[in-house]
């Protein structure tokens, strides 16, 4: 770094943790006053408590003061906690000096570029290169692919018109930010999505999430959006839950030219194409478009669930008087600061309904901890309940914790996550947070029919909804819905097959 610019000042003194200071004020001030914090992620790094504390502080500050983190991943044997995995790093595995040198150059280039911008413009920026102002970028084309199929991605990239703004993860993800959140938000803001479907693609949890989100976005967006599922191999069978989605074979190289030209026409010529017609991608499923919005699309599905649920959970009332040991013992409740009352009610309810047994039963609310501590709390939990409303979706810190929770659930397959929506409809245009297990909405009238005999400072319906959500997420109880409905209409025969898709996209 000194070779890049001798004027750069470094703080590289060894810091130690003080038993007398819980917040580590000196360490916090040193990190906060820095423009970049470089962490060398290795087994030795994780063994040093002061190094982990420095990372936690810079991880927290990264959302509030701008582009701060610049981690270098040095050793493949490093057992990183999940929240550290959520950050995009420079891959210098096996202590590769050439890669470290390249990383240093990129850190310096980013440092110089950011010095030309006011600090406030970096606050809250998400994880893509184009997002230097807190506003997520728009893309003409998003390419979703498994890294084992990189050759197809490269062929698409070469044939796409250079005037198109294209999202490729290898180019657009900025080091030091949450890569998952960047992918979600960029995908939602893309006009055309090319999905390269292979067995490797559907074996990847990340790719499945991208595909599910693409489907939800196309079916519910008020603006023209297009999903083009491409199958590069001849013998490929779509998973059952996606059998109604039409695919387009690549086959000969000439077809790549056709698809890429089509993408250009869709973006630049108001959706009029001379070749492929992506509107037919959902042939047989376009009736979902009549739903008009995501709320209407899943509202009746939620209604069918709650009606079945209300009939079967009479025992919840008994649990308030006779608490039992839950299957999951460490619950985290995420909410915005203005929904603290609901989070506290959830905690009170949980402690009434459940008790410690062989393990201690613990309920932690987001507001009970410092921001830099929440990553560790989420990582150690086994169940997460999200109080979802517009204030949550508009809070960058809440979204950061939500993305960390999603990533945590992906790596820890036994972990449970569910949401409770506060309002009948959300005005936020963020779609991906609402694809988590979408079962409970406090405004649904069905909850008024349950009688728990307690109110805990909230309305009867709200408490019934929250108690049921707790029972669902901590007891791992599932309800079979025999007659799913869509937009108030019963689905029969083949229509029920089509209905599987919205449920599939909710199973992150």
XYZ file of C-alpha atoms in Angstrom:
508
model
C 0.000 0.000 0.000
C 2.882 2.367 0.745
C 4.123 1.736 -2.794
C 0.762 3.002 -4.088
C 0.895 6.216 -2.030
C 3.420 7.081 0.655
C 1.049 9.644 2.179
C -1.445 7.023 3.410
C -1.494 6.763 7.201
C -1.775 3.340 8.869
C -2.919 2.155 12.244
C -1.467 -1.305 12.791
C -0.847 -1.425 16.509
C -1.802 -4.545 18.390
C -4.962 -3.878 20.423
C -6.103 -5.923 23.384
C -9.521 -6.348 24.933
C -10.120 -4.696 28.288
C -12.264 -6.479 30.870
C -13.314 -3.090 32.241
C -14.894 -1.868 28.980
C -17.779 -3.763 27.406
C -17.939 -1.546 24.311
C -14.210 -1.231 23.754
C -14.320 2.530 23.212
C -10.745 2.923 22.026
C -11.081 0.113 19.511
C -14.370 1.557 18.294
C -12.906 5.036 17.803
C -9.878 3.677 15.935
C -12.097 1.732 13.534
C -14.572 4.591 13.089
C -11.851 7.116 12.278
C -10.415 4.890 9.507
C -11.298 5.070 5.830
C -10.617 1.364 5.249
C -10.241 -1.561 7.640
C -8.352 -4.552 6.258
C -8.971 -7.885 7.998
C -6.809 -10.946 7.284
C -9.265 -13.828 7.675
C -7.462 -16.972 8.808
C -7.671 -19.575 11.619
C -5.333 -17.438 13.748
C -7.555 -14.391 13.171
C -10.576 -16.226 14.587
C -8.631 -17.385 17.646
C -7.776 -13.786 18.580
C -10.734 -12.263 20.452
C -9.549 -8.726 19.730
C -9.464 -9.428 15.972
C -13.013 -10.790 16.017
C -14.156 -7.760 18.033
C -12.547 -5.410 15.509
C -14.334 -7.224 12.682
C -17.675 -7.016 14.521
C -17.265 -3.276 15.037
C -16.287 -2.575 11.421
C -19.068 -4.913 10.218
C -21.562 -2.814 12.154
C -20.118 0.543 11.086
C -19.995 -0.517 7.442
C -23.739 0.155 7.141
C -23.726 3.502 8.926
C -20.518 5.258 7.839
C -20.065 3.861 4.341
C -17.533 1.711 2.525
C -15.224 0.554 5.304
C -14.562 -3.194 5.225
C -11.854 -4.749 3.041
C -11.385 -8.390 4.163
C -8.715 -10.680 2.671
C -9.537 -14.390 2.883
C -6.244 -16.220 3.346
C -6.908 -19.844 4.256
C -9.525 -22.311 2.974
C -9.402 -24.064 6.359
C -10.736 -20.973 8.135
C -14.018 -21.942 9.911
C -15.704 -18.580 9.410
C -18.939 -17.854 11.302
C -21.871 -17.288 8.962
C -21.989 -13.518 9.363
C -18.402 -13.271 8.114
C -19.393 -15.395 5.124
C -22.036 -12.814 4.252
C -19.352 -10.237 3.366
C -17.719 -10.104 -0.059
C -13.968 -10.544 0.414
C -10.811 -10.702 -1.677
C -10.023 -14.377 -2.187
C -6.315 -14.795 -1.440
C -6.577 -18.442 -0.390
C -3.378 -20.377 0.292
C -1.782 -17.032 1.198
C -1.332 -16.266 -2.506
C 0.947 -13.210 -2.668
C -0.001 -12.298 -6.239
C -3.685 -12.172 -5.303
C -2.835 -10.147 -2.205
C -0.949 -7.673 -4.381
C -3.940 -7.353 -6.731
C -6.243 -6.915 -3.718
C -4.087 -4.097 -2.343
C -4.227 -2.287 -5.684
C -8.031 -2.571 -5.762
C -8.320 -1.366 -2.164
C -6.200 1.659 -3.038
C -8.236 2.415 -6.178
C -11.467 2.239 -4.168
C -9.889 4.413 -1.472
C -8.962 7.099 -3.999
C -12.378 6.997 -5.706
C -14.221 7.316 -2.411
C -12.143 10.285 -1.275
C -13.631 12.256 -4.163
C -17.154 11.707 -2.841
C -18.820 13.293 0.197
C -18.913 10.861 3.099
C -22.687 11.049 3.399
C -23.108 9.712 -0.149
C -21.452 6.468 0.900
C -23.812 5.875 3.810
C -26.185 2.996 3.374
C -24.813 2.129 -0.048
C -25.422 -1.441 -1.073
C -22.948 -3.853 -2.460
C -22.641 -3.147 -6.149
C -20.083 -1.023 -7.933
C -22.663 1.224 -9.512
C -24.350 1.944 -6.200
C -22.340 4.916 -4.907
C -25.066 7.081 -3.504
C -27.312 4.830 -1.465
C -29.646 4.102 -4.409
C -29.559 0.564 -5.773
C -28.703 0.539 -9.500
C -30.958 -0.537 -12.330
C -29.769 -3.171 -14.777
C -30.956 -4.022 -18.255
C -29.857 -7.654 -17.965
C -29.120 -9.898 -14.979
C -27.330 -13.208 -15.662
C -28.142 -15.918 -13.112
C -25.860 -18.952 -13.380
C -23.963 -21.572 -11.396
C -20.238 -20.893 -11.333
C -19.631 -24.373 -12.761
C -21.410 -23.126 -15.896
C -19.244 -20.052 -16.277
C -18.594 -20.819 -19.954
C -22.258 -20.170 -20.838
C -22.211 -16.920 -18.871
C -19.079 -15.840 -20.749
C -20.716 -16.629 -24.114
C -23.778 -14.556 -23.178
C -21.618 -11.689 -21.975
C -19.691 -11.572 -25.230
C -22.838 -11.501 -27.382
C -24.856 -8.953 -25.388
C -24.937 -5.457 -26.852
C -22.269 -3.317 -25.095
C -24.793 -0.524 -24.545
C -26.748 -2.739 -22.108
C -26.052 -2.450 -18.383
C -25.418 -6.054 -17.318
C -25.178 -7.559 -13.823
C -22.563 -10.288 -13.471
C -21.638 -11.181 -9.904
C -17.947 -11.464 -10.801
C -17.929 -7.807 -11.880
C -20.564 -6.020 -9.822
C -20.069 -7.156 -6.224
C -18.032 -4.760 -4.106
C -15.683 -6.093 -1.482
C -16.734 -5.420 2.092
C -20.498 -5.428 1.547
C -23.170 -8.108 1.842
C -23.056 -9.927 -1.478
C -26.459 -11.577 -0.971
C -28.310 -8.298 -0.475
C -26.610 -6.839 -3.541
C -27.734 -9.785 -5.670
C -31.327 -9.634 -4.428
C -31.725 -5.892 -4.933
C -29.983 -5.845 -8.324
C -32.113 -8.725 -9.573
C -35.313 -6.954 -8.532
C -34.193 -3.898 -10.493
C -33.340 -5.765 -13.698
C -35.525 -5.751 -16.802
C -34.382 -9.068 -18.316
C -33.093 -12.075 -16.372
C -31.184 -14.808 -18.171
C -31.211 -17.951 -15.992
C -28.806 -20.687 -17.151
C -30.622 -23.807 -15.913
C -28.568 -26.934 -15.262
C -28.381 -29.592 -12.553
C -25.604 -27.554 -10.951
C -27.889 -24.509 -10.986
C -30.695 -26.197 -9.053
C -28.205 -27.829 -6.695
C -27.202 -24.340 -5.563
C -29.373 -22.723 -2.873
C -28.287 -19.275 -4.066
C -29.285 -19.999 -7.679
C -32.660 -21.378 -6.607
C -33.292 -18.209 -4.634
C -32.411 -16.087 -7.666
C -34.792 -18.114 -9.833
C -37.610 -17.932 -7.264
C -37.153 -14.199 -6.891
C -37.106 -13.751 -10.679
C -40.422 -15.581 -10.989
C -42.018 -13.548 -8.205
C -40.700 -10.311 -9.677
C -41.969 -11.018 -13.203
C -45.399 -12.196 -12.053
C -46.069 -9.268 -9.719
C -44.189 -6.295 -11.197
C -46.209 -3.372 -12.507
C -43.415 -2.683 -15.012
C -42.420 -4.942 -17.932
C -39.993 -7.620 -16.747
C -38.855 -10.763 -18.506
C -37.387 -14.079 -17.386
C -35.609 -16.142 -20.044
C -34.748 -19.621 -18.664
C -32.027 -21.159 -20.845
C -31.106 -24.863 -20.919
C -27.645 -25.432 -22.404
C -27.767 -29.244 -22.136
C -30.004 -31.496 -24.187
C -31.073 -33.941 -21.454
C -32.232 -31.781 -18.576
C -35.399 -32.265 -16.550
C -36.858 -29.326 -14.679
C -37.608 -29.876 -10.980
C -41.287 -30.658 -10.370
C -42.103 -27.314 -8.752
C -40.991 -25.504 -11.928
C -42.557 -27.823 -14.496
C -44.936 -25.107 -15.734
C -42.089 -22.715 -16.545
C -41.218 -22.782 -20.227
C -37.493 -23.066 -21.028
C -35.487 -22.173 -24.122
C -32.718 -24.516 -25.329
C -29.378 -23.000 -26.265
C -28.206 -25.781 -28.529
C -26.412 -24.119 -31.421
C -24.345 -20.992 -30.822
C -26.617 -19.075 -33.188
C -29.384 -19.208 -30.598
C -27.277 -17.223 -28.139
C -27.217 -14.433 -30.731
C -31.020 -14.583 -30.978
C -31.548 -14.432 -27.210
C -29.057 -11.594 -26.781
C -30.620 -9.606 -29.609
C -34.026 -10.225 -28.012
C -32.766 -8.852 -24.696
C -31.655 -5.679 -26.466
C -35.033 -5.293 -28.169
C -36.940 -5.870 -24.928
C -34.983 -3.149 -23.188
C -34.597 -0.647 -26.033
C -37.702 -1.182 -28.182
C -40.482 -1.307 -25.576
C -40.718 -5.075 -25.466
C -41.272 -5.552 -29.212
C -39.163 -8.442 -30.434
C -38.555 -10.057 -33.773
C -37.353 -13.346 -32.283
C -38.094 -14.930 -28.929
C -41.271 -13.934 -27.089
C -40.445 -14.184 -23.368
C -44.035 -13.317 -22.453
C -44.766 -16.982 -23.216
C -42.274 -18.111 -20.598
C -45.180 -18.617 -18.219
C -47.545 -20.233 -20.691
C -50.392 -21.709 -18.657
C -49.482 -19.636 -15.615
C -50.274 -16.149 -16.861
C -53.549 -16.170 -14.924
C -51.407 -15.243 -11.929
C -50.811 -11.900 -13.587
C -54.446 -11.089 -12.850
C -53.585 -11.037 -9.160
C -52.262 -7.526 -9.711
C -49.851 -7.517 -6.809
C -47.817 -9.756 -4.576
C -50.230 -9.078 -1.696
C -53.182 -10.384 -3.709
C -51.169 -13.283 -5.097
C -50.357 -14.761 -1.697
C -53.177 -13.246 0.344
C -55.636 -16.050 -0.362
C -52.916 -18.645 0.194
C -52.311 -17.132 3.620
C -56.064 -17.103 4.221
C -56.303 -20.834 3.495
C -53.410 -21.475 5.870
C -54.818 -19.406 8.728
C -58.281 -20.961 8.409
C -56.763 -24.442 8.728
C -54.479 -23.220 11.492
C -57.251 -21.639 13.599
C -59.154 -24.944 13.590
C -56.164 -26.945 14.796
C -54.333 -24.878 17.429
C -56.789 -24.757 20.292
C -53.954 -26.066 22.482
C -52.190 -22.678 22.227
C -54.531 -21.315 24.902
C -53.529 -24.126 27.250
C -49.853 -23.333 26.712
C -50.301 -19.926 28.310
C -51.243 -21.689 31.544
C -49.159 -24.839 31.068
C -45.915 -23.895 29.272
C -44.002 -26.694 27.554
C -40.444 -27.139 26.348
C -40.108 -26.051 22.680
C -38.228 -27.913 19.972
C -36.174 -24.760 19.328
C -34.614 -23.033 22.326
C -32.918 -19.849 21.099
C -35.246 -17.360 19.411
C -34.277 -13.984 17.905
C -36.975 -11.386 17.203
C -36.080 -8.829 14.522
C -38.065 -5.592 14.265
C -37.622 -1.902 13.529
C -37.235 0.512 16.438
C -40.843 1.723 16.141
C -42.166 -1.845 16.564
C -40.430 -2.493 19.880
C -43.840 -2.941 21.553
C -44.618 -5.883 19.285
C -41.162 -7.407 19.784
C -41.548 -7.123 23.562
C -45.034 -8.682 23.376
C -43.561 -11.593 21.409
C -40.898 -12.066 24.073
C -43.485 -11.965 26.885
C -45.732 -14.415 25.034
C -42.850 -16.787 24.340
C -41.789 -16.859 27.979
C -45.416 -17.624 28.961
C -45.905 -20.371 26.364
C -42.550 -22.135 26.628
C -40.127 -23.068 29.364
C -36.588 -24.334 29.751
C -36.040 -28.071 29.865
C -32.860 -29.889 29.033
C -31.762 -26.625 27.445
C -32.339 -23.051 28.530
C -35.064 -21.249 26.590
C -33.827 -17.844 25.440
C -35.609 -15.019 23.561
C -33.484 -12.110 22.290
C -34.925 -8.940 20.758
C -32.942 -6.833 18.301
C -33.220 -3.757 20.508
C -31.688 -5.572 23.511
C -28.192 -5.516 22.006
C -25.677 -3.198 20.429
C -25.613 -3.388 16.647
C -22.174 -5.000 16.556
C -23.408 -7.777 18.869
C -26.420 -8.794 16.766
C -24.423 -10.733 14.183
C -23.185 -13.066 16.931
C -26.686 -13.343 18.456
C -28.257 -14.275 15.101
C -25.465 -16.744 14.411
C -26.063 -18.592 17.694
C -29.876 -18.720 17.376
C -31.913 -21.638 16.060
C -35.159 -19.756 15.264
C -35.835 -16.248 13.917
C -39.115 -14.330 13.829
C -39.246 -11.131 11.751
C -41.831 -8.393 12.436
C -42.154 -7.102 8.887
C -43.512 -3.680 7.982
C -42.478 -0.673 5.894
C -40.352 0.762 8.690
C -38.363 -2.500 8.746
C -37.930 -2.573 4.961
C -36.744 1.047 4.914
C -34.127 0.512 7.651
C -30.715 -0.472 6.240
C -29.632 -2.041 9.540
C -32.771 -4.188 9.735
C -32.262 -5.351 6.143
C -28.653 -6.187 6.948
C -29.753 -8.397 9.864
C -32.464 -9.960 7.700
C -29.972 -10.864 4.976
C -27.630 -12.280 7.593
C -30.525 -14.384 8.919
C -31.333 -15.714 5.445
C -27.703 -16.621 4.875
C -27.565 -18.231 8.314
C -30.601 -20.386 7.515
C -28.987 -21.476 4.265
C -25.833 -22.719 5.995
C -27.709 -24.071 9.046
C -30.451 -26.242 7.544
C -32.091 -26.915 10.930
C -32.617 -23.217 11.672
C -36.164 -21.866 11.373
C -37.255 -18.445 10.086
C -40.712 -16.959 9.603
C -42.294 -13.523 9.316
C -45.252 -11.721 10.857
C -46.533 -8.849 8.765
C -47.857 -5.903 10.720
C -50.034 -4.320 8.013
C -52.447 -5.659 5.409
C -50.283 -4.275 2.605
C -46.748 -2.957 2.380
C -45.878 0.070 0.280
C -42.174 -0.797 0.004
C -41.137 -2.096 -3.414
C -38.629 -4.551 -1.914
C -39.875 -8.011 -2.792
C -37.242 -10.454 -1.528
C -37.874 -9.974 2.243
C -41.469 -11.025 1.655
C -40.594 -14.387 0.126
C -39.661 -15.819 3.505
C -42.191 -18.290 4.897
C -45.202 -16.009 4.438
C -47.928 -17.246 6.805
C -48.911 -14.639 9.383
C -50.412 -11.174 8.995
C -51.685 -9.358 12.083
C -54.443 -7.621 10.095
C -56.112 -10.862 8.945
C -59.611 -11.065 10.525
C -59.333 -14.829 11.174
C -57.216 -14.286 14.266
C -60.164 -12.643 16.024
C -61.884 -16.055 16.076
C -59.258 -17.545 18.394
C -59.506 -17.106 22.138
C -56.291 -17.079 24.125
C -57.778 -15.181 27.035
C -54.854 -12.710 27.233
C -54.104 -9.398 25.519
C -50.620 -8.316 26.729
C -51.347 -4.713 25.763
C -52.227 -5.462 22.139
C -55.520 -6.309 20.435
C -56.921 -9.818 20.687
C -56.348 -10.553 16.989
C -52.748 -9.307 17.111
C -51.881 -11.447 20.132
C -53.534 -14.514 18.600
C -51.483 -14.019 15.445
C -48.208 -13.573 17.355
C -48.860 -16.566 19.617
C -49.621 -18.750 16.593
C -46.470 -17.553 14.826
C -44.432 -18.488 17.911
C -46.057 -21.897 18.054
C -45.312 -22.383 14.362
C -41.661 -21.320 14.417
C -40.688 -22.923 17.754
C -42.685 -26.138 17.527
C -41.952 -26.738 13.825
C -45.591 -27.635 13.360
C -46.910 -27.795 9.812
C -50.495 -27.529 8.616
C -51.647 -29.233 5.414
C -53.869 -27.042 3.258
C -56.224 -29.337 1.369
C -57.999 -26.731 -0.774
C -55.668 -23.913 -1.821
C -57.281 -20.816 -3.276
C -56.023 -18.044 -5.510
C -57.514 -14.545 -5.380
C -60.596 -15.893 -3.601
C -61.305 -18.657 -6.131
C -60.941 -22.357 -5.406
C -58.395 -24.143 -7.564
C -59.267 -27.492 -9.068
C -57.374 -30.225 -10.865
C -54.461 -28.948 -12.925
C -54.840 -25.485 -11.391
C -53.582 -26.858 -8.072
C -50.345 -27.844 -9.803
C -49.857 -24.270 -10.948
C -50.452 -23.092 -7.411
C -47.352 -24.929 -6.155
C -45.055 -22.326 -7.645
C -45.799 -19.430 -5.270
C -45.303 -21.800 -2.352
C -42.050 -23.088 -3.818
C -40.669 -19.594 -4.119
C -41.413 -18.972 -0.443
C -39.302 -21.899 0.727
C -35.930 -20.205 0.975
